[in-house]
Coordinates of C-alpha atoms in Angstrom, one line a residue:
Chain A
M1 CA -7.8 17.3 -55.4
T2 CA -7.3 17.2 -51.7
V3 CA -8.2 20.0 -49.3
S4 CA -7.5 21.0 -45.7
S5 CA -10.1 22.7 -43.6
R6 CA -7.6 24.3 -41.3
D7 CA -5.6 27.5 -41.6
A8 CA -2.1 26.7 -42.7
S9 CA -0.7 29.4 -40.6
V10 CA -1.6 27.8 -37.3
P11 CA 1.5 25.5 -37.0
E12 CA 3.7 28.5 -37.7
A13 CA 1.9 30.5 -35.0
N14 CA 2.3 27.5 -32.5
K15 CA 6.1 27.4 -33.3
A16 CA 6.3 31.2 -32.7
A17 CA 4.4 30.9 -29.4
R18 CA 6.7 28.0 -28.3
S19 CA 9.9 29.9 -29.1
S20 CA 8.7 32.8 -26.9
L21 CA 8.4 30.6 -23.8
P22 CA 10.2 31.9 -20.7
A23 CA 13.7 30.8 -19.7
L24 CA 12.6 27.7 -17.8
A25 CA 12.4 25.8 -21.2
A26 CA 14.7 22.8 -21.4
P27 CA 18.1 23.3 -23.2
A28 CA 18.0 22.8 -26.9
W29 CA 20.7 20.1 -26.8
L30 CA 18.3 17.8 -24.9
G31 CA 16.4 15.6 -27.3
P32 CA 12.8 14.8 -26.6
G33 CA 13.7 11.3 -25.5
L34 CA 16.3 12.5 -23.1
R35 CA 13.9 15.2 -21.8
A36 CA 11.2 12.6 -21.1
G37 CA 13.7 10.3 -19.4
L38 CA 14.9 13.1 -17.2
A39 CA 11.3 14.1 -16.3
I40 CA 10.5 10.5 -15.3
L41 CA 13.7 10.2 -13.3
G42 CA 12.9 13.4 -11.5
F43 CA 9.4 12.2 -10.7
A44 CA 10.8 8.9 -9.5
G45 CA 13.2 10.8 -7.3
L46 CA 10.5 12.8 -5.7
W47 CA 8.3 9.7 -5.3
T48 CA 11.2 8.0 -3.5
L49 CA 11.7 11.0 -1.2
V50 CA 8.0 10.9 -0.2
T51 CA 8.1 7.2 0.5
V52 CA 11.3 7.4 2.6
S53 CA 10.1 10.5 4.5
G54 CA 7.9 8.3 6.8
L55 CA 4.9 10.5 6.0
V56 CA 3.1 7.7 4.2
N57 CA 2.3 4.0 4.8
R58 CA 4.7 2.3 2.5
E59 CA 2.5 -0.8 2.1
L60 CA -0.1 1.5 0.6
F61 CA 2.2 4.0 -1.1
P62 CA 5.2 1.8 -2.2
S63 CA 8.5 3.3 -3.4
P64 CA 9.6 3.0 -7.0
A65 CA 12.1 0.3 -5.9
M66 CA 9.2 -1.8 -4.4
V67 CA 7.2 -1.3 -7.6
W68 CA 10.2 -2.5 -9.6
A69 CA 10.6 -5.5 -7.4
A70 CA 6.9 -6.3 -7.8
A71 CA 7.2 -6.0 -11.6
V72 CA 10.1 -8.5 -11.5
E73 CA 8.0 -10.8 -9.3
L74 CA 5.1 -10.6 -11.8
G75 CA 7.6 -11.2 -14.7
E76 CA 9.0 -14.3 -13.0
E77 CA 5.5 -15.6 -12.4
G78 CA 4.8 -15.1 -16.1
A79 CA 1.8 -12.9 -15.3
L80 CA 3.3 -9.8 -16.8
G81 CA 3.5 -11.1 -20.3
S82 CA 0.2 -13.1 -20.2
D83 CA -1.7 -10.2 -18.8
L84 CA -0.2 -7.8 -21.3
A85 CA -1.1 -10.1 -24.2
A86 CA -4.7 -10.7 -23.0
S87 CA -5.3 -6.9 -22.4
L88 CA -3.7 -5.8 -25.7
G89 CA -5.8 -8.4 -27.6
R90 CA -9.0 -7.2 -26.0
A91 CA -8.1 -3.5 -26.5
A92 CA -7.1 -4.1 -30.1
I93 CA -10.3 -5.9 -31.0
G94 CA -12.6 -3.6 -29.1
F95 CA -10.8 -0.6 -30.7
A96 CA -11.1 -2.0 -34.2
L97 CA -14.8 -2.7 -33.8
G98 CA -15.6 0.6 -32.1
S99 CA -13.5 2.8 -34.4
A100 CA -14.8 1.1 -37.6
A101 CA -18.4 1.6 -36.5
G102 CA -17.6 5.2 -35.2
V103 CA -16.1 6.3 -38.5
M104 CA -18.9 4.8 -40.6
V105 CA -21.7 6.1 -38.4
G106 CA -20.0 9.5 -38.0
L107 CA -19.8 10.0 -41.8
L108 CA -23.4 8.9 -42.2
T109 CA -24.8 11.2 -39.5
A110 CA -22.7 14.1 -40.8
R111 CA -23.5 13.8 -44.5
T112 CA -27.0 12.2 -44.5
R113 CA -30.0 14.1 -43.0
L114 CA -32.0 10.9 -42.4
F115 CA -29.2 9.2 -40.4
S116 CA -28.5 12.4 -38.6
A117 CA -32.2 12.8 -37.5
A118 CA -32.5 9.2 -36.5
L119 CA -29.1 8.6 -34.7
T120 CA -27.7 11.9 -33.4
P121 CA -30.2 12.3 -30.5
L122 CA -29.7 8.7 -29.4
L123 CA -25.9 8.9 -29.6
T124 CA -26.0 12.2 -27.7
L125 CA -28.0 10.4 -25.0
L126 CA -25.5 7.5 -24.9
R127 CA -22.4 9.7 -24.7
P128 CA -22.6 10.5 -20.9
I129 CA -23.1 6.9 -19.9
P130 CA -19.7 5.6 -18.6
A131 CA -18.4 2.3 -19.7
I132 CA -18.2 0.9 -16.2
A133 CA -22.0 1.4 -15.8
L134 CA -22.4 -0.9 -18.8
V135 CA -20.4 -3.8 -17.5
P136 CA -23.3 -5.6 -15.7
L137 CA -25.4 -5.2 -18.8
A138 CA -22.6 -6.4 -21.0
I139 CA -22.2 -9.5 -18.8
V140 CA -25.9 -10.2 -19.0
W141 CA -26.0 -9.8 -22.7
F142 CA -22.8 -11.3 -23.8
G143 CA -21.8 -13.5 -20.9
V144 CA -18.6 -13.5 -18.9
G145 CA -16.4 -14.4 -21.9
E146 CA -14.6 -12.1 -24.3
G147 CA -17.7 -10.7 -25.9
S148 CA -18.7 -8.5 -23.0
K149 CA -15.2 -7.1 -22.8
Y150 CA -15.1 -6.3 -26.6
F151 CA -18.5 -4.7 -26.2
V152 CA -17.5 -2.4 -23.4
I153 CA -14.3 -1.3 -25.1
A154 CA -16.0 -0.9 -28.5
Y155 CA -18.8 1.2 -27.0
T156 CA -16.4 3.7 -25.5
V157 CA -14.2 3.9 -28.6
F158 CA -17.2 4.2 -30.9
L159 CA -18.7 7.2 -29.2
A160 CA -15.4 9.2 -29.2
V161 CA -14.7 8.3 -32.8
W162 CA -18.3 9.0 -33.9
L163 CA -18.3 12.4 -32.3
N164 CA -15.0 13.5 -33.9
T165 CA -15.9 12.1 -37.3
H166 CA -19.3 13.7 -37.2
H167 CA -17.9 17.1 -36.3
G168 CA -15.1 16.8 -38.9
A169 CA -17.4 15.7 -41.7
A170 CA -20.2 18.1 -40.8
G171 CA -18.0 21.1 -40.6
I172 CA -16.5 21.1 -44.1
A173 CA -16.6 24.5 -45.7
G174 CA -19.4 24.8 -48.2
T175 CA -17.0 26.4 -50.7
Y176 CA -15.1 23.1 -51.0
I177 CA -18.3 21.2 -51.8
R178 CA -19.5 23.8 -54.2
A179 CA -16.1 24.0 -55.9
S180 CA -15.9 20.2 -56.3
R181 CA -19.4 20.1 -57.8
S182 CA -18.8 23.0 -60.2
L183 CA -15.7 21.1 -61.4
G184 CA -17.9 18.2 -62.2
A185 CA -17.0 15.8 -59.3
G186 CA -19.6 13.1 -58.8
T187 CA -20.9 12.1 -55.3
R188 CA -18.4 9.2 -55.0
R189 CA -15.4 11.5 -56.0
E190 CA -16.7 14.3 -53.8
F191 CA -16.8 11.9 -50.8
F192 CA -13.3 10.4 -51.3
E193 CA -11.5 13.5 -52.5
V194 CA -13.2 16.3 -50.5
V195 CA -15.2 15.0 -47.6
L196 CA -12.8 12.3 -46.4
P197 CA -9.6 14.3 -46.6
A198 CA -11.2 17.3 -44.9
A199 CA -12.6 15.2 -42.1
A200 CA -9.4 13.1 -41.8
P201 CA -7.7 15.2 -39.1
H202 CA -10.9 15.0 -37.0
I203 CA -11.2 11.3 -37.6
V204 CA -7.6 10.8 -36.6
A205 CA -8.1 12.9 -33.5
G206 CA -11.1 10.7 -32.6
L207 CA -9.1 7.5 -33.2
R208 CA -6.3 8.9 -31.0
M209 CA -8.8 9.7 -28.2
G210 CA -10.5 6.3 -28.8
A211 CA -7.2 4.5 -28.4
A212 CA -6.7 6.1 -25.0
L213 CA -10.3 5.4 -24.0
A214 CA -9.9 1.7 -25.0
F215 CA -7.3 1.3 -22.2
L216 CA -9.5 3.3 -19.8
S217 CA -12.5 1.0 -20.4
L218 CA -10.3 -2.1 -20.5
V219 CA -9.9 -1.9 -16.8
A220 CA -13.6 -1.6 -16.3
A221 CA -14.2 -4.6 -18.6
E222 CA -11.7 -6.8 -16.8
L223 CA -12.9 -6.1 -13.3
S224 CA -15.5 -8.8 -13.6
G225 CA -15.6 -12.0 -15.6
A226 CA -11.9 -12.2 -16.3
S227 CA -9.1 -14.6 -15.3
S228 CA -6.3 -12.6 -16.9
G229 CA -5.4 -9.1 -18.1
I230 CA -4.1 -5.9 -16.5
G231 CA -7.5 -5.0 -15.1
Y232 CA -7.8 -8.4 -13.5
R233 CA -4.3 -8.2 -12.0
I234 CA -5.1 -4.7 -10.6
Q235 CA -8.3 -6.1 -9.0
E236 CA -6.4 -9.1 -7.6
S237 CA -3.6 -6.8 -6.2
R238 CA -6.2 -4.7 -4.5
Q239 CA -7.8 -7.6 -2.8
F240 CA -4.5 -8.7 -1.3
F241 CA -3.3 -5.2 -0.5
R242 CA -0.4 -5.6 -2.9
T243 CA -0.3 -1.9 -3.8
D244 CA 3.1 -2.4 -5.4
R245 CA 1.7 -4.9 -7.9
L246 CA -1.3 -2.6 -8.4
F247 CA 1.2 0.2 -9.3
V248 CA 2.8 -2.1 -11.9
G249 CA -0.6 -2.5 -13.6
L250 CA -1.2 1.3 -13.5
I251 CA 2.2 2.0 -14.9
E252 CA 1.7 -0.6 -17.6
L253 CA -1.5 1.1 -18.6
G254 CA 0.1 4.5 -18.7
A255 CA 3.1 3.3 -20.7
L256 CA 1.0 1.5 -23.2
G257 CA -1.3 4.5 -23.6
A258 CA 1.7 6.9 -24.0
L259 CA 3.4 4.5 -26.5
L260 CA 0.2 4.2 -28.5
D261 CA -0.2 8.0 -28.6
V262 CA 3.3 8.5 -29.9
L263 CA 2.7 5.9 -32.5
F264 CA -0.6 7.6 -33.5
V265 CA 1.1 10.9 -33.9
A266 CA 3.8 9.4 -36.0
V267 CA 1.4 7.5 -38.2
S268 CA -1.0 10.5 -38.5
R269 CA 1.9 12.7 -39.7
R270 CA 2.2 10.4 -42.7
V271 CA -1.4 9.7 -43.3
I272 CA -2.7 13.2 -43.1
H273 CA 0.6 14.9 -44.1
W274 CA -1.3 17.9 -45.5
E275 CA -2.2 18.9 -42.0
H276 CA 1.4 19.1 -40.9
Chain B
M1 CA -35.6 41.4 31.0
L2 CA -32.4 42.2 29.1
H3 CA -30.5 40.1 31.6
T4 CA -32.9 37.1 31.0
L5 CA -32.5 37.5 27.2
R6 CA -28.7 37.6 27.5
V7 CA -28.7 34.4 29.7
L8 CA -30.9 32.7 27.2
L9 CA -28.8 33.7 24.2
L10 CA -25.6 32.7 25.9
G11 CA -27.0 29.5 27.3
L12 CA -28.7 28.3 24.1
P13 CA -25.6 27.0 22.3
L14 CA -24.6 25.1 25.4
V15 CA -28.0 23.5 25.6
L16 CA -27.9 22.6 21.9
A17 CA -24.4 21.2 22.2
A18 CA -25.1 19.2 25.3
P19 CA -26.2 16.0 23.5
A20 CA -23.1 16.1 21.2
F21 CA -20.9 16.1 24.3
A22 CA -22.8 13.4 26.0
Q23 CA -22.8 11.0 23.0
K24 CA -19.5 9.9 21.5
V25 CA -19.9 9.5 17.7
V26 CA -18.3 6.3 16.5
T27 CA -18.0 5.8 12.7
V28 CA -18.9 2.3 11.7
G29 CA -18.2 0.8 8.3
W30 CA -21.2 -1.2 7.4
G31 CA -22.1 -3.5 4.4
S32 CA -25.2 -5.6 3.9
Y33 CA -24.6 -7.2 7.3
A34 CA -28.1 -7.2 8.9
M35 CA -28.0 -11.0 9.3
D36 CA -24.2 -11.3 9.8
A37 CA -23.9 -8.7 12.5
P38 CA -27.4 -8.0 13.9
Q39 CA -25.9 -7.0 17.3
F40 CA -25.4 -3.5 15.8
L41 CA -29.0 -3.2 14.8
V42 CA -30.3 -4.6 18.1
A43 CA -28.0 -2.4 20.2
S44 CA -29.2 0.7 18.2
E45 CA -32.8 -0.2 18.4
K46 CA -32.8 -1.2 22.1
G47 CA -30.9 1.9 23.0
Y48 CA -27.8 0.0 24.3
F49 CA -25.5 2.3 22.4
K50 CA -27.2 5.4 23.7
E51 CA -27.0 4.1 27.3
A52 CA -23.3 3.5 26.8
G53 CA -22.9 7.1 25.6
I54 CA -22.2 6.1 22.0
E55 CA -23.8 7.3 18.8
P56 CA -22.9 5.0 16.0
K57 CA -22.7 6.6 12.6
F58 CA -23.1 3.9 10.0
I59 CA -21.1 4.5 6.8
P60 CA -22.4 2.2 4.0
F61 CA -19.9 0.2 1.9
Q62 CA -20.5 -2.4 -0.8
S63 CA -18.5 -4.9 1.1
G64 CA -16.6 -5.3 4.3
R65 CA -13.4 -5.3 2.3
E66 CA -14.1 -1.7 1.1
G67 CA -14.9 -0.6 4.6
F68 CA -11.6 -2.1 5.7
E69 CA -9.7 0.0 3.2
A70 CA -11.4 3.1 4.7
L71 CA -10.6 1.9 8.2
I72 CA -6.9 1.6 7.5
G73 CA -7.0 4.9 5.6
G74 CA -8.2 6.5 8.9
Q75 CA -11.7 7.2 7.7
L76 CA -13.5 4.9 10.1
D77 CA -13.3 4.0 13.8
V78 CA -14.6 0.5 13.4
N79 CA -15.6 -1.8 10.5
V80 CA -17.7 -4.9 10.2
M81 CA -16.4 -7.5 7.8
A82 CA -15.6 -11.2 7.3
E83 CA -12.2 -12.5 8.7
F84 CA -10.4 -12.7 5.4
P85 CA -9.6 -9.0 4.9
A86 CA -8.1 -9.1 8.4
V87 CA -5.9 -11.9 7.4
V88 CA -4.6 -10.0 4.4
G89 CA -4.3 -6.8 6.4
T90 CA -2.2 -8.5 9.0
M91 CA 0.1 -10.1 6.5
R92 CA 0.5 -6.7 4.8
K93 CA 1.3 -5.1 8.2
Q94 CA -1.7 -2.8 8.3
P95 CA -2.6 -0.8 11.4
F96 CA -5.8 -2.2 12.8
S97 CA -7.1 -4.6 15.5
V98 CA -9.8 -7.2 15.5
L99 CA -12.0 -6.5 18.6
A100 CA -14.3 -9.4 18.5
V101 CA -16.0 -12.1 16.5
L102 CA -19.7 -11.3 16.1
S103 CA -21.0 -14.4 14.3
R104 CA -20.1 -17.5 12.4
Y105 CA -22.1 -18.7 9.3
A106 CA -21.8 -22.4 8.7
A107 CA -24.2 -23.0 5.8
N108 CA -21.8 -22.0 2.9
R109 CA -22.5 -23.7 -0.4
L110 CA -21.8 -23.9 -4.0
I111 CA -24.7 -23.1 -6.2
T112 CA -25.3 -24.7 -9.5
T113 CA -28.1 -25.6 -12.0
P114 CA -29.1 -29.0 -13.5
A115 CA -27.5 -27.9 -16.7
S116 CA -24.0 -28.3 -15.2
G117 CA -24.7 -32.0 -14.6
A118 CA -22.8 -31.8 -11.3
S119 CA -24.3 -33.3 -8.2
D120 CA -21.2 -33.1 -6.1
L121 CA -17.7 -31.5 -6.1
A122 CA -16.3 -34.3 -8.3
G123 CA -18.9 -33.4 -10.9
L124 CA -17.2 -29.9 -11.3
S125 CA -14.0 -31.4 -12.6
G126 CA -12.8 -29.4 -15.6
K127 CA -15.7 -27.0 -15.3
T128 CA -15.9 -23.3 -14.5
I129 CA -16.7 -21.8 -11.1
G130 CA -17.5 -18.1 -10.8
L131 CA -16.7 -16.4 -7.5
P132 CA -15.4 -13.1 -6.1
L133 CA -11.6 -13.2 -6.4
G134 CA -9.4 -12.7 -3.3
T135 CA -12.1 -13.4 -0.8
N136 CA -12.8 -16.0 1.9
V137 CA -15.1 -17.6 -0.8
Q138 CA -12.2 -18.3 -3.0
F139 CA -10.3 -19.8 -0.1
M140 CA -13.3 -22.0 0.8
V141 CA -13.7 -23.3 -2.8
D142 CA -10.0 -23.8 -3.3
E143 CA -9.8 -25.8 -0.1
D144 CA -12.8 -27.9 -1.1
L145 CA -11.5 -28.6 -4.6
K146 CA -8.1 -29.5 -3.3
R147 CA -9.6 -31.9 -0.7
A148 CA -11.8 -33.5 -3.4
G149 CA -8.8 -33.7 -5.9
V150 CA -10.8 -31.7 -8.4
K151 CA -9.4 -29.1 -10.8
A152 CA -11.8 -26.5 -12.1
Q153 CA -11.3 -23.1 -13.7
I154 CA -12.0 -20.1 -11.5
V155 CA -13.5 -16.9 -13.0
N156 CA -13.5 -13.7 -11.1
L157 CA -17.1 -12.2 -10.9
T158 CA -18.6 -9.6 -8.6
P159 CA -21.5 -11.0 -6.4
P160 CA -24.2 -9.3 -8.5
D161 CA -22.8 -10.8 -11.7
L162 CA -22.7 -14.4 -10.4
P163 CA -26.4 -15.6 -10.7
P164 CA -26.9 -14.1 -14.2
A165 CA -23.6 -15.8 -15.3
L166 CA -24.8 -19.1 -14.0
L167 CA -28.2 -18.6 -15.5
R168 CA -26.7 -18.0 -18.9
G169 CA -24.5 -21.1 -18.6
D170 CA -21.2 -19.0 -18.7
V171 CA -20.1 -20.8 -15.5
D172 CA -21.1 -24.2 -14.2
A173 CA -21.3 -23.2 -10.5
I174 CA -21.0 -20.1 -8.3
A175 CA -19.8 -19.4 -4.8
T176 CA -20.8 -16.2 -3.1
F177 CA -21.3 -14.5 0.3
P178 CA -24.1 -15.6 2.7
N179 CA -26.0 -12.3 2.1
A180 CA -26.2 -13.1 -1.6
F181 CA -27.8 -16.6 -1.3
G182 CA -31.3 -15.3 -1.3
G183 CA -30.8 -13.3 -4.4
A184 CA -29.3 -16.2 -6.2
R185 CA -32.2 -18.5 -5.3
R186 CA -34.7 -15.9 -6.5
I187 CA -32.9 -15.4 -9.9
L188 CA -32.3 -19.1 -10.6
G189 CA -35.8 -20.2 -9.4
E190 CA -36.5 -23.8 -10.0
R191 CA -33.0 -24.3 -11.5
Y192 CA -31.4 -23.5 -8.1
R193 CA -29.3 -26.4 -6.8
E194 CA -26.8 -26.6 -3.9
L195 CA -23.7 -28.6 -3.7
P196 CA -22.4 -29.6 -0.3
V197 CA -19.2 -28.0 0.8
S198 CA -16.8 -28.2 3.8
P199 CA -17.8 -27.0 7.2
Y200 CA -15.9 -23.8 6.7
A201 CA -17.6 -21.1 8.7
T202 CA -17.5 -17.5 7.5
T203 CA -16.5 -15.5 10.6
F204 CA -17.8 -12.0 10.9
V205 CA -15.7 -9.7 13.0
V206 CA -15.6 -6.1 14.2
A207 CA -12.2 -4.4 13.7
A208 CA -11.0 -1.0 14.9
S209 CA -8.4 1.4 13.7
R210 CA -5.2 1.6 15.9
E211 CA -5.8 5.4 16.1
F212 CA -9.3 4.9 17.5
L213 CA -8.0 2.3 20.1
A214 CA -5.2 4.6 21.1
K215 CA -7.4 7.6 21.6
D216 CA -10.7 6.0 22.6
A217 CA -10.0 2.6 24.2
A218 CA -12.7 3.3 26.7
V219 CA -15.2 3.9 23.9
A220 CA -14.2 0.6 22.3
T221 CA -15.0 -1.1 25.6
K222 CA -18.3 0.6 25.8
L223 CA -19.1 -0.4 22.2
L224 CA -18.4 -4.0 22.9
G225 CA -20.5 -3.8 26.1
A226 CA -23.5 -2.7 24.0
L227 CA -22.8 -5.5 21.5
T228 CA -22.6 -8.1 24.2
R229 CA -25.9 -6.8 25.7
A230 CA -27.4 -7.1 22.2
D231 CA -26.0 -10.7 22.0
A232 CA -27.7 -11.6 25.3
F233 CA -31.0 -10.2 24.1
M234 CA -30.7 -12.2 20.8
S235 CA -30.2 -15.4 22.8
S236 CA -33.1 -14.7 25.2
D237 CA -35.5 -13.4 22.6
P238 CA -34.6 -14.5 19.1
A239 CA -38.0 -13.6 17.7
G240 CA -37.8 -10.1 19.1
A241 CA -34.3 -9.7 17.6
Q242 CA -35.6 -11.0 14.2
D243 CA -38.3 -8.5 14.3
I244 CA -35.8 -5.7 14.9
V245 CA -33.6 -6.9 12.0
A246 CA -36.7 -7.1 9.8
K247 CA -37.7 -3.6 10.8
T248 CA -34.3 -2.0 10.4
A249 CA -33.1 -3.9 7.3
G250 CA -36.0 -2.6 5.2
K251 CA -37.4 -4.3 2.2
T252 CA -34.2 -6.0 1.3
L253 CA -34.8 -8.7 3.9
T254 CA -38.2 -10.1 4.8
L255 CA -39.0 -11.5 8.2
E256 CA -39.5 -14.9 6.7
A257 CA -36.0 -14.9 5.1
I258 CA -34.6 -13.8 8.5
R259 CA -36.3 -16.5 10.4
A260 CA -35.2 -19.1 7.8
G261 CA -31.6 -18.0 7.9
W262 CA -31.2 -17.3 11.6
G263 CA -30.4 -20.9 12.5
H264 CA -27.4 -20.9 10.1
Y265 CA -25.6 -18.4 12.2
H266 CA -23.9 -18.8 15.6
Y267 CA -24.1 -15.4 17.2
D268 CA -21.5 -14.9 20.0
V269 CA -19.5 -11.8 20.7
A270 CA -16.2 -13.5 21.7
L271 CA -12.6 -14.0 20.9
D272 CA -11.4 -17.6 20.7
G273 CA -8.6 -19.7 19.3
G274 CA -10.8 -20.8 16.4
L275 CA -10.4 -17.4 14.9
L276 CA -6.6 -17.5 15.0
D277 CA -6.6 -21.1 13.6
L278 CA -8.8 -20.0 10.7
M279 CA -6.7 -16.9 10.0
A280 CA -3.5 -19.0 10.0
R281 CA -5.1 -21.5 7.5
E282 CA -6.1 -18.6 5.3
G283 CA -2.7 -17.0 5.6
A284 CA -1.0 -20.2 4.6
W285 CA -3.3 -20.4 1.5
I286 CA -2.5 -16.8 0.6
R287 CA 1.3 -17.5 0.9
E288 CA 0.9 -20.7 -1.1
R289 CA -0.6 -18.6 -3.9
G290 CA 2.5 -16.5 -3.9
I291 CA 0.7 -13.2 -3.7
V292 CA 2.0 -12.3 -0.2
R293 CA 5.3 -14.0 0.5
D294 CA 7.1 -12.0 3.1
A295 CA 5.0 -13.0 6.2
D296 CA 4.9 -16.1 8.3
P297 CA 1.2 -16.9 8.6
S298 CA 1.4 -18.3 12.1
A299 CA -1.3 -18.0 14.7
A300 CA 1.2 -15.8 16.7
L301 CA 1.3 -13.3 13.8
F302 CA -2.5 -13.0 13.7
R303 CA -2.7 -12.8 17.5
S304 CA -0.8 -9.5 17.1
S305 CA -3.8 -8.1 15.2
V306 CA -6.3 -8.9 17.9
A307 CA -6.9 -6.5 20.7
D308 CA -8.6 -8.4 23.5
A309 CA -8.5 -5.7 26.2
P310 CA -11.8 -4.0 25.2
L311 CA -13.8 -7.3 25.3
K312 CA -12.0 -8.4 28.5
G313 CA -13.2 -5.2 30.0
V314 CA -16.8 -6.1 29.6
A315 CA -16.9 -9.9 29.3
P316 CA -13.7 -11.5 30.3
A317 CA -15.2 -15.0 30.0
K318 CA -15.7 -14.4 26.3
V319 CA -12.0 -14.1 25.7
T320 CA -10.4 -17.6 25.4
L321 CA -7.5 -16.8 23.1
P322 CA -4.3 -18.7 23.7

């Protein structure tokens, strides 16, 4: 007994809307990968044009070729790989901690009045506090080691996942609950076969957002108290006016985030197949 | 009556605008430099800027480095900072010029606690030192460790994070900027210990954007004229200058702290070969680290980023550059 809280006709409506897009749409024979590649190439071409136009200071706005050379330089130094490993490790642990806590607390605040009354106002107050504002506090509490970085990332992820989970689990149609109960489902069965599947799309959306936020807060976490990582390298590059190396860090973050998003969509299609 | 009213109405905007024409606004990037560059405070307070026809507009930044970014981005006319950003800026071919050295601070130190067990640099072997990355402080510590043959792990920390990290024992020693020593001493209390370091002197400079120099070279000369007058006042009446700094710096800096720290600075608005030598040493260190490779960090390169004409215009004897 699994249910979906969404209208099944929505994907069809989206498809119809997409097919009615004006003539500027890409030719059908271009696959999504090729389209993305062409878009990136087009952007790089425009970027190159701006840098060779003489309108900008190339030391502050480097060309794609300069950024590529800086990436090669970082690769030769061994910094590219070690930074990536350090940052991915931090992001993964922070994400795991924050998302696990977010899902658990979200389900509790959505389905239990006591938890909702006790935690929702506090979490609502915490939500507007940006991760970067917590860095000094995290360092004082957890020191300059990995603990403070996990805390900052987990905090950001937790709030996004909590909010989505809470909304998903709190907004389940009463008819589903009543139907499951009238069919004799116990609390445990109701939770695993009605509440969780109905909230799953929201939980996955929260996890997807949390994954993106993990990279966002990673930079804040690595600005102080780090000796490696993408955020650290961005900071170092800034100090030495190596904007080309700074761009490498930014592109790394963007590429990682995009890759993770694609992975999330692919996995979510399998896990919450009833939504697709 | 109508005529009088018309004259008044037409004349009023001119009267209101008159001071704006008389005073040339100069945007100054300013960090917590009350002790490092008191000439600006003294010149403002004593009216030297006003007499020179200048109205400085201080734009606060967290550090001279951030102000420098604004300067090369065209947002400031001049910026007060330590010499290190100027070294990096020159090696990265940025459009700016150093106008003058304002002061030199020769009481740099490493700060530690008894828990580290270190009583000298050798005692920091294999230990962790927290410092702000990519600054003159890192250069100073690296040079000292190299000279002492000591290897230690360096951790990047912002100045406000340094004392708590040392207090917690996350790092064994910290190195920071002169304006943060007082805060570190306060936070560490009885555990505050100093380790002797090399005679490296942080050199505070005033730099100008190339655009400002091209358009307002005369204003730059007047600015330096006001600063040299302030310098002279500070030499003749240090107590009076300290009072001005205490008055203008607010609660962040007490008169006692100013008096205690004053002697660690050598205030002199000048341009000398020592600045170029230091910049060349720092440039060589940066290149050795491999972060900036495509520049020859010679004194000649750094000479190209120093504009001596404005200072020569008011105090030629203060310019002793090779």
